[in-house]
């Protein structure tokens, strides 16, 4: 068992300053105490939760389609001018910032935290980071971020989660510690634990800083939450991810059988506001970074924006007028509305 990563890669802003400048959320359970050395906090898992979800995401029902990346005016996805094959699950709607085609051994970002509405069970909404490798219908991934998932957690709180799969969610993987896989080492963080405070309009914006990277000495994928090494996905779980990821995604996803249908689900993504509302209203992921074999985080050279249902959940990689500023990725939406009947 590896208790600490052999190194934690540093992250810097374009000006050379250390990141994590925004206020960071904390976990509610820590108000009641802490765990002694040699133990970890474990959320109580109820029988009804396992019966509803078995601790897993529902399999993606893929509908292969040719989609063209929304090319923003700052970057192009690996210089691809034409269409590329991108999976379009019929039971999910996604709005993401994507980079693809290289050997990635890490990714990070500051995920803005909100508490969006979920209409009904078993729907859920996430804001997260994915590192993936493999075929679109059978990929391997490690994932972390926040979710509102009443079927999995029996309430509508915003919760910190991790996930993994080696077959595109078909039969492997699970949330948090509901199955074997993720190895937790931290006494300070509860996987599946509620986080607070959430952001609100016109008020302070809070973030969940996530850092996922492969330890080169063990091939374990480590998760760091605001400078705390939480634990790792063992390299032995994977075939392709044992070497590197070939794509990184930052953004949000809504699961529902009522996406791409009329009436559309009312489950919201992000803050529930459209991406075009920008800072203070729309959910964002700030300072997205990738890690390659240089062992130093950097803004990806090539990115593109994907939005499966732009009238329901929008996305924009927005850059202010200052040439020294980098783009911030905004995403989200209310689901069903006058634009998304």
Short mmCIF file of C-alpha atoms in Angstrom, two decimals:
data_model
loop_
_atom_site.label_atom_id
_atom_site.label_comp_id
_atom_site.label_asym_id
_atom_site.label_seq_id
_atom_site.Cartn_x
_atom_site.Cartn_y
_atom_site.Cartn_z
CA UNK A 1 0.00 0.00 0.00
CA UNK A 2 1.35 3.40 -1.01
CA UNK A 3 0.72 5.95 1.74
CA UNK A 4 1.97 9.06 -0.09
CA UNK A 5 2.75 9.88 -3.72
CA UNK A 6 6.42 10.04 -4.62
CA UNK A 7 5.86 13.64 -5.72
CA UNK A 8 3.05 16.17 -6.13
CA UNK A 9 3.40 18.24 -9.32
CA UNK A 10 3.36 22.00 -8.83
CA UNK A 11 0.77 24.23 -10.43
CA UNK A 12 1.38 27.86 -11.33
CA UNK A 13 -0.56 30.69 -12.91
CA UNK A 14 0.60 32.35 -16.16
CA UNK A 15 2.32 34.94 -13.96
CA UNK A 16 4.29 32.30 -12.07
CA UNK A 17 2.22 32.55 -8.87
CA UNK A 18 0.85 29.58 -6.98
CA UNK A 19 -2.80 28.78 -7.66
CA UNK A 20 -5.82 27.99 -5.44
CA UNK A 21 -6.47 31.68 -4.83
CA UNK A 22 -10.27 31.35 -4.54
CA UNK A 23 -12.08 30.30 -1.32
CA UNK A 24 -12.23 26.52 -0.98
CA UNK A 25 -15.15 24.44 0.30
CA UNK A 26 -14.91 22.24 3.38
CA UNK A 27 -16.76 19.10 4.45
CA UNK A 28 -19.66 19.12 6.90
CA UNK A 29 -18.62 16.01 8.84
CA UNK A 30 -15.47 17.73 10.14
CA UNK A 31 -17.63 19.95 12.35
CA UNK A 32 -18.24 16.86 14.51
CA UNK A 33 -14.62 15.82 14.95
CA UNK A 34 -11.81 14.09 13.10
CA UNK A 35 -10.38 10.64 12.49
CA UNK A 36 -7.30 9.42 14.36
CA UNK A 37 -4.13 8.40 12.57
CA UNK A 38 -4.42 4.99 10.96
CA UNK A 39 -8.16 5.36 10.17
CA UNK A 40 -10.19 6.99 7.43
CA UNK A 41 -13.66 8.59 7.43
CA UNK A 42 -16.22 6.40 5.65
CA UNK A 43 -19.71 7.59 4.78
CA UNK A 44 -22.44 5.26 6.00
CA UNK A 45 -23.88 3.46 2.97
CA UNK A 46 -27.55 2.55 3.25
CA UNK A 47 -29.05 -0.62 1.86
CA UNK A 48 -31.65 1.32 -0.13
CA UNK A 49 -28.87 3.25 -1.87
CA UNK A 50 -27.20 0.05 -3.04
CA UNK A 51 -30.55 -1.32 -4.22
CA UNK A 52 -31.21 1.86 -6.24
CA UNK A 53 -27.83 2.28 -7.93
CA UNK A 54 -25.45 -0.49 -6.78
CA UNK A 55 -22.97 2.33 -6.31
CA UNK A 56 -22.51 2.74 -10.06
CA UNK A 57 -23.30 5.10 -12.87
CA UNK A 58 -25.81 3.74 -15.35
CA UNK A 59 -24.24 2.41 -18.57
CA UNK A 60 -24.03 4.86 -21.45
CA UNK A 61 -26.36 4.09 -24.34
CA UNK A 62 -24.17 5.33 -27.16
CA UNK A 63 -25.44 6.70 -30.40
CA UNK A 64 -22.41 7.22 -32.63
CA UNK A 65 -22.54 10.51 -34.48
CA UNK A 66 -20.30 12.90 -36.30
CA UNK A 67 -20.06 16.12 -34.35
CA UNK A 68 -17.93 19.15 -35.00
CA UNK A 69 -16.17 20.74 -32.08
CA UNK A 70 -17.19 24.31 -31.35
CA UNK A 71 -13.88 25.94 -32.20
CA UNK A 72 -13.33 28.90 -29.88
CA UNK A 73 -11.18 31.81 -30.97
CA UNK A 74 -8.25 30.93 -28.75
CA UNK A 75 -7.51 27.26 -29.38
CA UNK A 76 -8.30 24.47 -31.83
CA UNK A 77 -8.55 20.84 -30.81
CA UNK A 78 -5.22 19.39 -31.92
CA UNK A 79 -5.50 21.38 -35.16
CA UNK A 80 -8.43 19.23 -36.28
CA UNK A 81 -10.43 21.28 -38.78
CA UNK A 82 -12.94 18.64 -39.83
CA UNK A 83 -15.35 16.43 -37.94
CA UNK A 84 -14.21 13.81 -35.45
CA UNK A 85 -16.07 10.89 -33.89
CA UNK A 86 -17.35 11.81 -30.45
CA UNK A 87 -19.68 9.63 -28.37
CA UNK A 88 -23.19 10.90 -27.79
CA UNK A 89 -24.84 8.89 -24.99
CA UNK A 90 -28.62 8.94 -25.33
CA UNK A 91 -29.10 9.06 -21.55
CA UNK A 92 -26.60 11.84 -20.76
CA UNK A 93 -26.12 15.46 -21.72
CA UNK A 94 -22.62 16.87 -21.45
CA UNK A 95 -21.00 20.30 -21.67
CA UNK A 96 -17.22 20.04 -21.53
CA UNK A 97 -13.84 21.50 -22.34
CA UNK A 98 -11.87 18.77 -24.10
CA UNK A 99 -8.26 18.10 -25.03
CA UNK A 100 -7.33 14.94 -26.87
CA UNK A 101 -4.56 13.04 -28.56
CA UNK A 102 -1.49 13.18 -26.35
CA UNK A 103 -0.10 11.21 -23.42
CA UNK A 104 -1.56 12.87 -20.33
CA UNK A 105 -0.41 11.75 -16.90
CA UNK A 106 -2.38 14.31 -14.92
CA UNK A 107 -5.03 17.02 -14.91
CA UNK A 108 -6.27 19.63 -12.49
CA UNK A 109 -8.75 22.48 -12.14
CA UNK A 110 -10.72 24.60 -9.69
CA UNK A 111 -14.36 23.47 -9.93
CA UNK A 112 -16.90 26.12 -8.92
CA UNK A 113 -19.34 24.60 -6.39
CA UNK A 114 -23.14 25.02 -6.55
CA UNK A 115 -26.22 23.04 -5.54
CA UNK A 116 -28.31 22.53 -8.68
CA UNK A 117 -31.82 21.11 -8.80
CA UNK A 118 -32.35 17.41 -9.58
CA UNK A 119 -35.89 16.70 -10.73
CA UNK A 120 -36.38 13.01 -9.90
CA UNK A 121 -34.66 9.70 -9.14
CA UNK A 122 -32.42 8.29 -10.51
CA UNK A 123 -31.25 11.48 -12.27
CA UNK A 124 -28.03 13.17 -11.21
CA UNK A 125 -25.81 16.08 -12.17
CA UNK A 126 -22.05 16.46 -11.90
CA UNK A 127 -19.24 18.97 -12.30
CA UNK A 128 -15.99 17.09 -12.67
CA UNK A 129 -12.73 16.16 -14.35
CA UNK A 130 -12.33 12.99 -16.44
CA UNK A 131 -9.09 11.37 -17.60
CA UNK A 132 -9.83 8.74 -20.23
CA UNK A 133 -8.20 6.24 -22.54
CA UNK A 134 -9.65 3.68 -24.92
CA UNK A 135 -12.52 3.24 -27.34
CA UNK A 136 -15.54 5.53 -26.99
CA UNK A 137 -17.79 2.61 -26.05
CA UNK A 138 -15.32 0.81 -23.78
CA UNK A 139 -13.08 3.45 -22.25
CA UNK A 140 -11.12 3.46 -19.02
CA UNK A 141 -11.44 6.55 -16.81
CA UNK A 142 -10.65 8.07 -13.46
CA UNK A 143 -12.97 10.89 -12.36
CA UNK A 144 -13.48 13.32 -9.50
CA UNK A 145 -15.57 16.38 -8.72
CA UNK A 146 -18.90 17.20 -7.10
CA UNK A 147 -22.35 15.78 -7.69
CA UNK A 148 -25.98 16.10 -6.61
CA UNK A 149 -27.22 12.52 -6.76
CA UNK A 150 -30.21 11.77 -4.50
CA UNK A 151 -30.43 8.13 -5.62
CA UNK A 152 -26.83 7.45 -4.60
CA UNK A 153 -26.65 9.57 -1.42
CA UNK A 154 -30.31 9.79 -0.26
CA UNK A 155 -30.37 13.60 -0.22
CA UNK A 156 -29.94 16.64 -2.47
CA UNK A 157 -26.69 17.94 -0.97
CA UNK A 158 -23.65 18.72 -3.08
CA UNK A 159 -21.08 15.98 -2.45
CA UNK A 160 -17.45 15.31 -3.29
CA UNK A 161 -17.11 12.09 -5.30
CA UNK A 162 -14.63 9.89 -7.12
CA UNK A 163 -15.31 7.28 -9.78
CA UNK A 164 -13.54 4.80 -12.06
CA UNK A 165 -14.38 2.34 -14.83
CA UNK A 166 -12.50 0.12 -17.27
CA UNK A 167 -15.39 -0.68 -19.62
CA UNK A 168 -17.31 2.56 -20.17
CA UNK A 169 -19.56 2.06 -17.09
CA UNK A 170 -20.87 -1.31 -18.27
CA UNK A 171 -19.93 -3.64 -15.39
CA UNK A 172 -16.94 -2.14 -13.58
CA UNK A 173 -16.28 0.78 -11.28
CA UNK A 174 -18.24 2.60 -8.63
CA UNK A 175 -18.67 5.79 -6.67
CA UNK A 176 -16.28 6.43 -3.79
CA UNK A 177 -15.69 3.32 -1.65
CA UNK A 178 -18.80 1.30 -2.52
CA UNK A 179 -16.64 -1.32 -4.23
CA UNK A 180 -12.98 -2.26 -4.42
CA UNK A 181 -10.83 0.10 -6.46
CA UNK A 182 -9.98 3.46 -4.95
CA UNK A 183 -7.56 3.22 -2.02
CA UNK A 184 -8.06 6.03 0.50
CA UNK A 185 -5.13 7.12 2.65
CA UNK A 186 -6.26 10.49 4.04
CA UNK A 187 -7.83 10.90 7.49
CA UNK A 188 -9.16 14.35 6.51
CA UNK A 189 -11.46 13.80 3.51
CA UNK A 190 -14.66 11.72 3.34
CA UNK A 191 -15.46 10.41 -0.12
CA UNK A 192 -19.12 11.09 -0.80
CA UNK A 193 -19.14 13.66 1.98
CA UNK A 194 -21.19 16.84 1.66
CA UNK A 195 -19.31 20.06 0.93
CA UNK A 196 -20.08 23.62 1.91
CA UNK A 197 -20.54 26.49 1.43
CA UNK A 198 -22.01 26.52 -2.04
CA UNK A 199 -21.81 29.50 -4.35
CA UNK A 200 -24.76 31.80 -5.01
CA UNK A 201 -25.51 34.64 -7.38
CA UNK A 202 -23.97 38.03 -6.52
CA UNK A 203 -22.10 36.34 -3.65
CA UNK A 204 -18.73 34.74 -2.97
CA UNK A 205 -17.75 31.96 -5.37
CA UNK A 206 -16.33 28.78 -3.81
CA UNK A 207 -14.25 26.13 -5.51
CA UNK A 208 -13.24 22.48 -5.22
CA UNK A 209 -9.57 22.23 -6.29
CA UNK A 210 -8.91 18.83 -7.89
CA UNK A 211 -5.55 17.40 -8.93
CA UNK A 212 -5.29 13.89 -10.46
CA UNK A 213 -1.93 12.52 -11.59
CA UNK A 214 -0.05 9.29 -12.15
CA UNK A 215 2.81 8.45 -9.81
CA UNK A 216 5.62 7.36 -12.19
CA UNK A 217 7.13 4.96 -9.65
CA UNK A 218 3.94 2.91 -9.11
CA UNK A 219 1.57 3.86 -12.01
CA UNK A 220 -1.07 4.60 -9.34
CA UNK A 221 -3.36 7.53 -10.14
CA UNK A 222 -3.33 9.88 -7.13
CA UNK A 223 -6.09 12.29 -6.17
CA UNK A 224 -5.23 15.53 -4.37
CA UNK A 225 -7.92 17.79 -2.91
CA UNK A 226 -6.58 21.26 -2.04
CA UNK A 227 -3.05 20.02 -1.22
CA UNK A 228 -4.38 16.93 0.65
CA UNK A 229 -3.42 13.58 -0.90
CA UNK A 230 -6.73 11.71 -0.58
CA UNK A 231 -5.70 8.35 -2.04
CA UNK A 232 -5.25 6.60 -5.36
CA UNK A 233 -6.66 4.33 -8.03
CA UNK A 234 -4.17 1.44 -8.28
CA UNK A 235 -2.46 1.12 -11.63
CA UNK A 236 -3.30 -2.59 -11.51
CA UNK A 237 -6.97 -1.74 -12.18
CA UNK A 238 -6.18 -0.59 -15.70
CA UNK A 239 -4.67 -1.70 -18.97
CA UNK A 240 -4.50 1.54 -20.97
CA UNK A 241 -4.46 4.02 -18.08
CA UNK A 242 -1.52 2.12 -16.64
CA UNK A 243 0.52 4.07 -19.21
CA UNK A 244 -1.32 7.38 -19.71
CA UNK A 245 -4.64 9.01 -20.60
CA UNK A 246 -5.34 10.12 -24.16
CA UNK A 247 -8.06 12.65 -23.35
CA UNK A 248 -8.96 15.02 -20.54
CA UNK A 249 -12.40 16.57 -20.02
CA UNK A 250 -13.48 19.35 -17.66
CA UNK A 251 -17.16 20.22 -17.26
CA UNK A 252 -20.60 18.98 -16.37
CA UNK A 253 -22.95 16.12 -17.11
CA UNK A 254 -26.62 15.38 -16.47
CA UNK A 255 -27.91 11.81 -16.41
CA UNK A 256 -31.57 11.32 -17.32
CA UNK A 257 -33.66 9.23 -19.69
CA UNK A 258 -35.37 12.52 -20.56
CA UNK A 259 -32.45 14.31 -22.23
CA UNK A 260 -32.87 14.88 -25.98
CA UNK A 261 -36.61 14.43 -25.50
CA UNK A 262 -39.72 16.56 -25.11
CA UNK A 263 -40.54 17.25 -22.36
CA UNK A 264 -36.91 17.58 -21.31
CA UNK A 265 -35.74 16.92 -17.77
CA UNK A 266 -35.67 19.88 -15.39
CA UNK A 267 -32.48 18.64 -13.75
CA UNK A 268 -29.96 21.48 -13.89
CA UNK A 269 -26.26 21.47 -14.67
CA UNK A 270 -23.69 23.64 -12.91
CA UNK A 271 -25.42 26.58 -11.25
CA UNK A 272 -28.57 26.25 -13.34
CA UNK A 273 -27.64 29.42 -15.23
CA UNK A 274 -26.49 29.39 -18.85
CA UNK A 275 -22.76 29.61 -19.49
CA UNK A 276 -23.14 33.00 -21.17
CA UNK A 277 -24.09 34.56 -17.82
CA UNK A 278 -20.39 34.21 -16.87
CA UNK A 279 -18.78 34.83 -13.47
CA UNK A 280 -21.07 35.13 -10.47
CA UNK A 281 -23.91 33.30 -12.20
CA UNK A 282 -22.64 30.45 -14.37
CA UNK A 283 -20.62 27.55 -12.99
CA UNK A 284 -16.98 27.53 -14.09
CA UNK A 285 -13.79 25.52 -13.98
CA UNK A 286 -10.83 27.79 -13.52
CA UNK A 287 -7.18 27.14 -14.32
CA UNK A 288 -7.64 23.83 -16.21
CA UNK A 289 -4.27 22.13 -16.47
CA UNK A 290 -2.77 19.01 -18.02
CA UNK A 291 0.35 17.15 -16.95
CA UNK A 292 2.66 15.41 -19.40
CA UNK A 293 5.97 13.69 -18.88
CA UNK A 294 7.62 17.04 -18.14
CA UNK A 295 6.00 16.69 -14.67
CA UNK A 296 4.82 20.31 -14.74
CA UNK A 297 1.20 21.38 -15.07
CA UNK A 298 0.33 23.69 -17.96
CA UNK A 299 -2.69 25.01 -19.83
CA UNK A 300 -3.46 22.58 -22.69
CA UNK A 301 -2.18 23.68 -26.06
CA UNK A 302 -5.29 22.52 -27.89
CA UNK A 303 -8.85 22.62 -26.55
CA UNK A 304 -12.39 22.55 -27.87
CA UNK A 305 -15.83 23.04 -26.37
CA UNK A 306 -18.51 20.36 -26.63
CA UNK A 307 -22.16 20.84 -25.75
CA UNK A 308 -24.63 18.10 -26.55
CA UNK A 309 -27.74 20.28 -26.10
CA UNK A 310 -26.78 23.96 -26.39
CA UNK A 311 -30.36 25.10 -25.80
CA UNK A 312 -30.48 23.14 -22.53
CA UNK A 313 -26.91 23.18 -21.22
CA UNK A 314 -24.47 25.63 -22.77
CA UNK A 315 -20.70 26.06 -22.60
CA UNK A 316 -18.17 28.74 -23.47
CA UNK A 317 -14.43 29.06 -23.00
CA UNK A 318 -14.36 32.77 -22.19
CA UNK A 319 -11.33 35.02 -22.30
CA UNK A 320 -11.44 38.63 -21.13
CA UNK A 321 -9.79 41.42 -23.08
CA UNK A 322 -6.48 41.33 -21.17
CA UNK A 323 -3.94 39.49 -23.30
CA UNK A 324 -2.26 38.07 -20.20
CA UNK A 325 -5.45 36.41 -18.95
CA UNK A 326 -6.25 32.83 -19.85
CA UNK A 327 -9.68 31.54 -20.73
CA UNK A 328 -12.10 30.35 -18.04
CA UNK A 329 -14.51 27.57 -18.93
CA UNK A 330 -18.18 28.29 -18.09
CA UNK A 331 -20.93 25.69 -18.46
CA UNK A 332 -24.43 24.74 -17.34
CA UNK A 333 -28.10 25.46 -17.69
CA UNK A 334 -31.53 24.80 -16.21
CA UNK A 335 -32.57 21.90 -18.42
CA UNK A 336 -36.20 22.36 -19.45
CA UNK A 337 -37.01 25.99 -20.26
CA UNK A 338 -38.56 28.07 -23.03
CA UNK A 339 -35.41 27.36 -25.09
CA UNK A 340 -35.39 23.67 -24.15
CA UNK A 341 -38.99 22.42 -24.09
#
